[in-house]
mmCIF file of C-alpha atoms in Angstrom:
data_model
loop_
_atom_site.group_PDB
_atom_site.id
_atom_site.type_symbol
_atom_site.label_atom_id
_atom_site.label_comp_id
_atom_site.label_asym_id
_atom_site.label_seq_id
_atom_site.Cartn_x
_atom_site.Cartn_y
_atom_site.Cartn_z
ATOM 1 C CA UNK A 1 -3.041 -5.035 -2.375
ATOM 2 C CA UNK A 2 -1.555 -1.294 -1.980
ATOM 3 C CA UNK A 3 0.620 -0.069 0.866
ATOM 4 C CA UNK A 4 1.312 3.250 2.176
ATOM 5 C CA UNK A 5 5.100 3.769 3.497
ATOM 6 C CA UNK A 6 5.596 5.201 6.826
ATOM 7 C CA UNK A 7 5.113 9.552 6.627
ATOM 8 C CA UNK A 8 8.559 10.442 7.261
ATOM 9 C CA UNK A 9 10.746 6.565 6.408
ATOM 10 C CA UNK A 10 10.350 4.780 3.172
ATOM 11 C CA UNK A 11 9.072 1.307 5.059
ATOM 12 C CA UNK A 12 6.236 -0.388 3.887
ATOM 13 C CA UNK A 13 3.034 -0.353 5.554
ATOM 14 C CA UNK A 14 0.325 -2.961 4.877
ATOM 15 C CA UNK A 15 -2.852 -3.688 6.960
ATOM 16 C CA UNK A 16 -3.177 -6.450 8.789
ATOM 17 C CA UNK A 17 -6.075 -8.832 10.851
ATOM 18 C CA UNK A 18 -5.467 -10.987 14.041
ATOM 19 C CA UNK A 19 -8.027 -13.096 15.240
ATOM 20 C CA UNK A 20 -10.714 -11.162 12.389
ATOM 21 C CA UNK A 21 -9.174 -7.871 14.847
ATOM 22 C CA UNK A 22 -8.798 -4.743 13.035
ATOM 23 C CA UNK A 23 -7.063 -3.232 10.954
ATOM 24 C CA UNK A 24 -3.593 -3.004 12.203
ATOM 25 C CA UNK A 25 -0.672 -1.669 10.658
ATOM 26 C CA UNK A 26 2.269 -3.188 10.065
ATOM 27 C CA UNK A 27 5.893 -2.992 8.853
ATOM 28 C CA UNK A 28 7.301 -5.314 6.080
ATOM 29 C CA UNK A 29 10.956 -6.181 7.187
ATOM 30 C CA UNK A 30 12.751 -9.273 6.027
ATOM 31 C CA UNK A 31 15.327 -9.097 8.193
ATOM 32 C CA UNK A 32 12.924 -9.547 11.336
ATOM 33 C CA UNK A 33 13.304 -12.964 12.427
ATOM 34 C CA UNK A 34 10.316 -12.360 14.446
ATOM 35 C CA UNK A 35 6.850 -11.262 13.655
ATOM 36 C CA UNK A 36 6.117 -8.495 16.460
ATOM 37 C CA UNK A 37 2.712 -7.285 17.823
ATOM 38 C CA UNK A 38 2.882 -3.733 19.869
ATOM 39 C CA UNK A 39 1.289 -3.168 23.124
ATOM 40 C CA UNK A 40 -1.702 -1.488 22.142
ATOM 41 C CA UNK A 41 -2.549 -3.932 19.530
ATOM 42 C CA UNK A 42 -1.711 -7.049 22.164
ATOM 43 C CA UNK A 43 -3.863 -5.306 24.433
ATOM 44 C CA UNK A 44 -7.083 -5.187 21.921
ATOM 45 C CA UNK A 45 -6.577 -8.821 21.166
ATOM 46 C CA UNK A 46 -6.354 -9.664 24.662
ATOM 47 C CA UNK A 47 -3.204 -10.735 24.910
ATOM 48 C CA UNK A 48 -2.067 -9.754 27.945
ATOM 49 C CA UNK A 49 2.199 -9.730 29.057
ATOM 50 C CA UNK A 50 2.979 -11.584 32.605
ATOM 51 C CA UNK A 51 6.174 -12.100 34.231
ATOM 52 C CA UNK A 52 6.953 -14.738 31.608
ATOM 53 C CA UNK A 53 6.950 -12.519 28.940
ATOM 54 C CA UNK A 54 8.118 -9.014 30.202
ATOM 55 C CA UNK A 55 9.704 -6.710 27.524
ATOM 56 C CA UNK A 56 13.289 -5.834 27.779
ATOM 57 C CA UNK A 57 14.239 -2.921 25.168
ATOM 58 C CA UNK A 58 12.315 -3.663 22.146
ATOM 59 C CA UNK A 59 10.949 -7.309 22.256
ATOM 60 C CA UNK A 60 9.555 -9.741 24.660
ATOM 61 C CA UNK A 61 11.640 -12.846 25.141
ATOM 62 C CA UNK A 62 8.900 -14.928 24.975
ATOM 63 C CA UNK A 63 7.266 -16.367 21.978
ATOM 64 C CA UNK A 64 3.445 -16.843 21.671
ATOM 65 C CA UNK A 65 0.908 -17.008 18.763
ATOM 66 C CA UNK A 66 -2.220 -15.995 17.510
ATOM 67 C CA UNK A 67 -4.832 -17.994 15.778
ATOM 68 C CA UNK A 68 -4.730 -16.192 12.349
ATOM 69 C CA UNK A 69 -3.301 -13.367 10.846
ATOM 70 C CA UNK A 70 -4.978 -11.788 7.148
ATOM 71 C CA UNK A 71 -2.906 -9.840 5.503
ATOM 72 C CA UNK A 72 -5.399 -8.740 1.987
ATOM 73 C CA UNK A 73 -6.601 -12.118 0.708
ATOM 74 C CA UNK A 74 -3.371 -13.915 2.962
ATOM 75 C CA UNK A 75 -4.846 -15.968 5.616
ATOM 76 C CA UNK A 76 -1.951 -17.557 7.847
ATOM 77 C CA UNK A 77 -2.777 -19.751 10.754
ATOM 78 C CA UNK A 78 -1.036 -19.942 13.770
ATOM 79 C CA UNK A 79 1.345 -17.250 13.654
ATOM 80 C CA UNK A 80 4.004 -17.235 16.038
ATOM 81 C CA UNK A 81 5.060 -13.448 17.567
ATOM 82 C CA UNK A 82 6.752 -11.550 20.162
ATOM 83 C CA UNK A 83 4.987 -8.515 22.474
ATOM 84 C CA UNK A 84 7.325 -5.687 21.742
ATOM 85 C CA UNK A 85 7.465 -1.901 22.044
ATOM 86 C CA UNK A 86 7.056 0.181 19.344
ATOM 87 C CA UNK A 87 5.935 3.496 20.527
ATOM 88 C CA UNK A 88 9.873 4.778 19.577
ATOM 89 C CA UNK A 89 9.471 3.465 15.910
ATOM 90 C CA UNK A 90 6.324 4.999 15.758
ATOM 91 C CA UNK A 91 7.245 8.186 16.755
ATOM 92 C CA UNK A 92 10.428 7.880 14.837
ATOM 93 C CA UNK A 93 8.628 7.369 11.378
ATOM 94 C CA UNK A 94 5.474 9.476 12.041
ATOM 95 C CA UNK A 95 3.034 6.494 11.924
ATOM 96 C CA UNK A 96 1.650 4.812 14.628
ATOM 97 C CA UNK A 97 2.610 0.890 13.911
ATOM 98 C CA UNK A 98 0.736 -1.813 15.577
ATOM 99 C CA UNK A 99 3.482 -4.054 14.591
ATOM 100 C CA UNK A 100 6.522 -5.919 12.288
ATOM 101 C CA UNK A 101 5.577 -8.211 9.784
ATOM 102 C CA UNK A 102 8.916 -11.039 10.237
ATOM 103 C CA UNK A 103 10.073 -13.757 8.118
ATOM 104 C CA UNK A 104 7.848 -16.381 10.556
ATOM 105 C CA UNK A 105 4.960 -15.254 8.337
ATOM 106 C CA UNK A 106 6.235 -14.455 4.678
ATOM 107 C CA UNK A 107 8.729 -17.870 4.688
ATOM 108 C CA UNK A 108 6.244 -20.040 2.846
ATOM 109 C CA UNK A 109 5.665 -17.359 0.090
ATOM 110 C CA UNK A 110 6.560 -15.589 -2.872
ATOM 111 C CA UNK A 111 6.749 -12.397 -1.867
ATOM 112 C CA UNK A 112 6.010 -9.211 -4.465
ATOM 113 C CA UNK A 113 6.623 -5.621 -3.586
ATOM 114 C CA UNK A 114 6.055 -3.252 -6.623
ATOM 115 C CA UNK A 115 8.175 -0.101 -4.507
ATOM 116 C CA UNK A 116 6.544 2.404 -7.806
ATOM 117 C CA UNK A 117 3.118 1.363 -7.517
ATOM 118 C CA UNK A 118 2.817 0.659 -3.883
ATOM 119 C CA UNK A 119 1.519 -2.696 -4.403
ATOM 120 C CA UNK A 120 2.482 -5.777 -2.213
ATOM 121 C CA UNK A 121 1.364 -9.564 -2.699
ATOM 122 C CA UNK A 122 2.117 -12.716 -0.647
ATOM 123 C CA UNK A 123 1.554 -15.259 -3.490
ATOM 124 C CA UNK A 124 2.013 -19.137 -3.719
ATOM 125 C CA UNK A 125 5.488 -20.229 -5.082
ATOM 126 C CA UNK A 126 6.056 -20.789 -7.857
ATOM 127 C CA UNK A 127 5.771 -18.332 -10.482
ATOM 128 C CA UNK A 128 8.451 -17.677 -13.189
ATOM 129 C CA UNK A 129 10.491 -14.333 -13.123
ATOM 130 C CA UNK A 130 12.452 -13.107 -16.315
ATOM 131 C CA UNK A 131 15.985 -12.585 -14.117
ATOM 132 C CA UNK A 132 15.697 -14.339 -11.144
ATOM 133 C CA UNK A 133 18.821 -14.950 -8.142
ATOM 134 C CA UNK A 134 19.345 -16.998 -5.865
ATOM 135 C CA UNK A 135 20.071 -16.152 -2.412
ATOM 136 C CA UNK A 136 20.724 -17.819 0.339
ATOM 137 C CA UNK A 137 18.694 -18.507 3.760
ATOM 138 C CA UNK A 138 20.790 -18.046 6.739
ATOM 139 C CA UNK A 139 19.899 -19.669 10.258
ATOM 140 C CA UNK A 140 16.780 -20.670 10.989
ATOM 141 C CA UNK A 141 16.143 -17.072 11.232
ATOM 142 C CA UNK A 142 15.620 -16.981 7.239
ATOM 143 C CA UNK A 143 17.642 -14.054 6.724
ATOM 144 C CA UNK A 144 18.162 -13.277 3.110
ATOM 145 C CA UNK A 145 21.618 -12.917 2.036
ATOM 146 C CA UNK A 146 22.251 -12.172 -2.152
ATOM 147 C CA UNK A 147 25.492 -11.633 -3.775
ATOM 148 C CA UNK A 148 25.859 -8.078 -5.372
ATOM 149 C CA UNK A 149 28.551 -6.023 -7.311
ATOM 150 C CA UNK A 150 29.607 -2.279 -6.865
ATOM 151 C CA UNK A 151 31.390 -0.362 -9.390
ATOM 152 C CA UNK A 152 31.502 -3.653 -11.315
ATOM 153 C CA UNK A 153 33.569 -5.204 -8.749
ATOM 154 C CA UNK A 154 32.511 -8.077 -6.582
ATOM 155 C CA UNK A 155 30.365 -10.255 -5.549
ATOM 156 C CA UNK A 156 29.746 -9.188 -1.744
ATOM 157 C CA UNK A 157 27.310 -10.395 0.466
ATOM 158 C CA UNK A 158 24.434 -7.916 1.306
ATOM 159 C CA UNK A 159 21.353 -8.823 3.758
ATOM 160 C CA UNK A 160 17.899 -7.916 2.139
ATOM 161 C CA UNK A 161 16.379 -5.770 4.367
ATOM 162 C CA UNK A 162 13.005 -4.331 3.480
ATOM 163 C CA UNK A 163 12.850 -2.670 6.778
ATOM 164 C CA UNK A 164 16.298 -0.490 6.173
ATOM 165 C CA UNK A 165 15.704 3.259 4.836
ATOM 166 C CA UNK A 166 19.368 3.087 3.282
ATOM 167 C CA UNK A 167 21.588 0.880 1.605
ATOM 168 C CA UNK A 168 24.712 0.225 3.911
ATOM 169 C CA UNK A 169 28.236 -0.329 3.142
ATOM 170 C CA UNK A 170 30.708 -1.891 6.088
ATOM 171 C CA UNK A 171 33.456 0.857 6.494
ATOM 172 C CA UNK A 172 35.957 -1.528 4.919
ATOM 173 C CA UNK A 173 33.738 -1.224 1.595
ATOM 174 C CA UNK A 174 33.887 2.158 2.202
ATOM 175 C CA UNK A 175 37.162 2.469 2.121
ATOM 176 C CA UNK A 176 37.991 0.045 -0.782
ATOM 177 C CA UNK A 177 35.501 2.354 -2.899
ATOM 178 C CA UNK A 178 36.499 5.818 -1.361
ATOM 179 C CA UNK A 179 33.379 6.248 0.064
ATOM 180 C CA UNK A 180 33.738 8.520 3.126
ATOM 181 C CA UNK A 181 32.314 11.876 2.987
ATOM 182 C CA UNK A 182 31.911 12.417 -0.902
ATOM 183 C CA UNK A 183 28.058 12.662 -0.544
ATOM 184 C CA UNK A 184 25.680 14.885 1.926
ATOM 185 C CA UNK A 185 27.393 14.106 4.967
ATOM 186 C CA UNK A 186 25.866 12.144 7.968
ATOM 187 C CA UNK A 187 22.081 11.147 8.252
ATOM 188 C CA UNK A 188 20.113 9.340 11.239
ATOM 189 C CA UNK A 189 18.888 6.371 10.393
ATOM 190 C CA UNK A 190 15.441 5.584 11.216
ATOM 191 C CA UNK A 191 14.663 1.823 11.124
ATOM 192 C CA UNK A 192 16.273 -1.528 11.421
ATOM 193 C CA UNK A 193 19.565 -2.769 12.783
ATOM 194 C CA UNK A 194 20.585 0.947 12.768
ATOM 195 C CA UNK A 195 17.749 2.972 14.428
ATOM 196 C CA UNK A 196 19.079 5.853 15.893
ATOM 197 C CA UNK A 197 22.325 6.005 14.812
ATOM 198 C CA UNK A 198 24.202 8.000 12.271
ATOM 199 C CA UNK A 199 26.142 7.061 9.135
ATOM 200 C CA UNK A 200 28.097 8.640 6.839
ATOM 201 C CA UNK A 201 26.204 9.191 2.927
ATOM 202 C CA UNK A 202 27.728 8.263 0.208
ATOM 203 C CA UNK A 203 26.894 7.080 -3.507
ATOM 204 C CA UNK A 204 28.634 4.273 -5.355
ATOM 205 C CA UNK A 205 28.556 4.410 -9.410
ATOM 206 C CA UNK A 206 26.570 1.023 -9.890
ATOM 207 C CA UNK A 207 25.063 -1.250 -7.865
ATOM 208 C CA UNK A 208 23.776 -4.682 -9.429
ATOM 209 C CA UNK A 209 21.802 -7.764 -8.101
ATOM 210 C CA UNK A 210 22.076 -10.440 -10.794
ATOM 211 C CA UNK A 211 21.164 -8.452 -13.793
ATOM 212 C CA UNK A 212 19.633 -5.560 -12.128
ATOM 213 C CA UNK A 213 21.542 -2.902 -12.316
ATOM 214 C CA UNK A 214 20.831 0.911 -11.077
ATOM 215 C CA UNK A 215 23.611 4.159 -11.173
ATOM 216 C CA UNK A 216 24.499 6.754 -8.761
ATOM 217 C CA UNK A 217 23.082 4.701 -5.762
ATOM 218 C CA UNK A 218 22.887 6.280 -1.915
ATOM 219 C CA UNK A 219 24.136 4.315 0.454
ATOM 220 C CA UNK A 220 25.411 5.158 3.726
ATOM 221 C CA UNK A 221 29.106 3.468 5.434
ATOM 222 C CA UNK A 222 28.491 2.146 8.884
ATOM 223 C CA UNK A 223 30.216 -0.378 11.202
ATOM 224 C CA UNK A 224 28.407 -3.676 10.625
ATOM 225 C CA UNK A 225 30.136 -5.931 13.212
ATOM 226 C CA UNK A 226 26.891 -6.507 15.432
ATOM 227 C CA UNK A 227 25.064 -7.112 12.297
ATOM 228 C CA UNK A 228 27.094 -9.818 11.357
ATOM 229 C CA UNK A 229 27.023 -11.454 14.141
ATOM 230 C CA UNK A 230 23.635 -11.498 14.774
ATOM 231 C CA UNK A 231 23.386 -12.838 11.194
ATOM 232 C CA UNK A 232 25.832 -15.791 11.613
ATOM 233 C CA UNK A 233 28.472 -15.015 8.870
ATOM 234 C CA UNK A 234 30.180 -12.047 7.612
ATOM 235 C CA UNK A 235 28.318 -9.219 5.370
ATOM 236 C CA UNK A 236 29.520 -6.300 3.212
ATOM 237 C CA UNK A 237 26.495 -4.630 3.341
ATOM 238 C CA UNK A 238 22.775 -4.023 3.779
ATOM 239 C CA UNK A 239 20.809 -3.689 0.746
ATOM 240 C CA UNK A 240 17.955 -1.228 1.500
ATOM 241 C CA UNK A 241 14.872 1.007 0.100
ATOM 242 C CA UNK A 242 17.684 3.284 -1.810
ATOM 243 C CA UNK A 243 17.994 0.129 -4.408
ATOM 244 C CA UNK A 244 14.852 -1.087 -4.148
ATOM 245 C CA UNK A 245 12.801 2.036 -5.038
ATOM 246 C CA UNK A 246 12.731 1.560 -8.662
ATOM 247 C CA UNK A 247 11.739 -2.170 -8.350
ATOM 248 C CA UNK A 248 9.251 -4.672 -8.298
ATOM 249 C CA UNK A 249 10.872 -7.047 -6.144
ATOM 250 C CA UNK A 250 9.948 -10.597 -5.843
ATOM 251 C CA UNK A 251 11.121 -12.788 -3.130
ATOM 252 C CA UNK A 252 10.828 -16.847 -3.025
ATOM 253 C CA UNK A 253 11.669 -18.247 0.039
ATOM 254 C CA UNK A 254 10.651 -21.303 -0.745
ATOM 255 C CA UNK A 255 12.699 -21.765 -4.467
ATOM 256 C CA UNK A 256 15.037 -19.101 -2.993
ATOM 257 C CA UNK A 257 15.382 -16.464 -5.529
ATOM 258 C CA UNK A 258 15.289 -13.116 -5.493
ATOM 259 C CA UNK A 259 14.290 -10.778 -9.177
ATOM 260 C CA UNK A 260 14.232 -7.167 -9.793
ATOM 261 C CA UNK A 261 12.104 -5.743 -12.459
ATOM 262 C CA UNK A 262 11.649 -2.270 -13.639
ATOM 263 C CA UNK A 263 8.330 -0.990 -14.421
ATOM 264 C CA UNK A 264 7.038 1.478 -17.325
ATOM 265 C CA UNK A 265 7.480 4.580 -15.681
ATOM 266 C CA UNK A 266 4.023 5.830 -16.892
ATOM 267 C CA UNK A 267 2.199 3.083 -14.617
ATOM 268 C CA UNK A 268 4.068 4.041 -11.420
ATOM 269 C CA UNK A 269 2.852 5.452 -8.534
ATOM 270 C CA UNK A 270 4.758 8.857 -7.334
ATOM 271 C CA UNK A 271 8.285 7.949 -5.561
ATOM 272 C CA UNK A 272 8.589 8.473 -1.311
ATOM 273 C CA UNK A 273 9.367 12.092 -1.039
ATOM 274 C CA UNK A 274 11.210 12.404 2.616
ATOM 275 C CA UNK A 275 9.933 14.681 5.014
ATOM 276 C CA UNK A 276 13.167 16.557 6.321
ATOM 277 C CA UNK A 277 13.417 17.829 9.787
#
């Protein structure tokens, strides 16, 4: 099925049903390790928050569910979520979002997200990928950590984050690599584990996932501490939408492996242009 991205942050943007309710939209971020439904959409579905399940910053401690959630010809029963509060995202990304699509829903699937065509597919798993990874699931959370190289050195340990507008580098990486300040500066971030806060840009030479490989990569440097310990272990970085771009990436939670594939550049859809403010 297509997506759109969000009108001012690369993040992918599917539609989605709850309870036959309709449409919604919805981020696609692997590094949620909860599905979230916003207020608005809660409210239409009749799900209604009580003093059990107030909101505190973002998300609602509590965990509920809703009978189904379609997402194209994806029918998932039983979906466990969180209330949370999105109206900040929203107005952050210029796109009202009804919600965050976590890894609670995609962890039985293979998951396909052609970035050039705009195309996105939660499949059976299963099928065979010309150079697949493996990464590894961490926590019960099912975050998605793969090895990768810079500059032909490595491997570090980067969490896939579909949701993240950049690729991030700790400041240690940074300064192994001499990657303060050789780029455009400092950027806000607009999603994920670093909304609202600013990094330093920077490119690195090469970046590589198994035997995907892309040049002159963006990434920004950023203090990764909280990350990693919301994670569980230690990370060197966040690989992002600034890798991803030219892919069609496949995830398999299930088998666990992770491919990047280019695609003929004449079947591609036109890249995210960012709106700049």
């Amino acid at each position: 099925m297509r997506f759109e991205f969000a009108k001012k942050a690369p993040l992918v943007v599917v539609e989605a049903r709850l309870n036959s309710k309709g449409p919604f939209k919805f981020i696609v971020d692997t590094a949620s390790s909860v599905t979230v439904v916003g207020r608005e959409a809660a409210k239409a579905l009749g799900i209604h928050q009580n003093s059990n399940s107030a909101i505190s910053g973002c998300c609602s401690s509590k965990m509920l569910a809703v009978g189904s959630m379609q997402i194209g010809e994806t029918h998932k029963s039983k979906v466990p979520i969180v209330l949370g509060n999105l109206s900040r995202l929203s107005e952050e990304t210029g796109t009202r979002l009804d919600g965050i699509i976590g890894s609670p829903f995609m962890k039985d699937y293979q998951v396909v997200i052609d970035y050039p065509r705009r195309e996105i597919a939660f499949e059976q798993s299963g099928k065979e990928h010309r150079r697949p990874t493996k990464f590894r699931l961490v926590s019960n959370a099912n975050f998605i950590v793969a090895e990768t190289k810079l500059n032909e050195k490595g491997p570090f340990n980067f969490l896939v984050d579909t949701g993240a507008t950049k690729t991030v580098v700790t400041k240690k990486i940074g300064q192994i690599f001499g990657l303060h300040g050789i780029s455009s500066g400092r950027k806000k971030a607009l999603s994920g584990f670093f909304a609202g806060t600013t990094m330093v840009l920077s490119k690195v030479r090469s970046f590589q996932v198994g035997k995907a490989k892309s040049t002159n990569v963006e990434v920004g440097v950023q203090d990764l501490q909280s990350l990693c310990d919301g994670v569980g272990i230690p990370l060197d970085g966040v690989l992002g939408y600034t890798f991803m771009k030219d892919y069609e990436v496949t995830i398999d939670y299930p088998k666990r492996e992770i491919s990047f594939e280019k695609q003929d550049e004449s079947e591609t859809d036109d890249s995210f242009k960012e709106v700049r403010r």
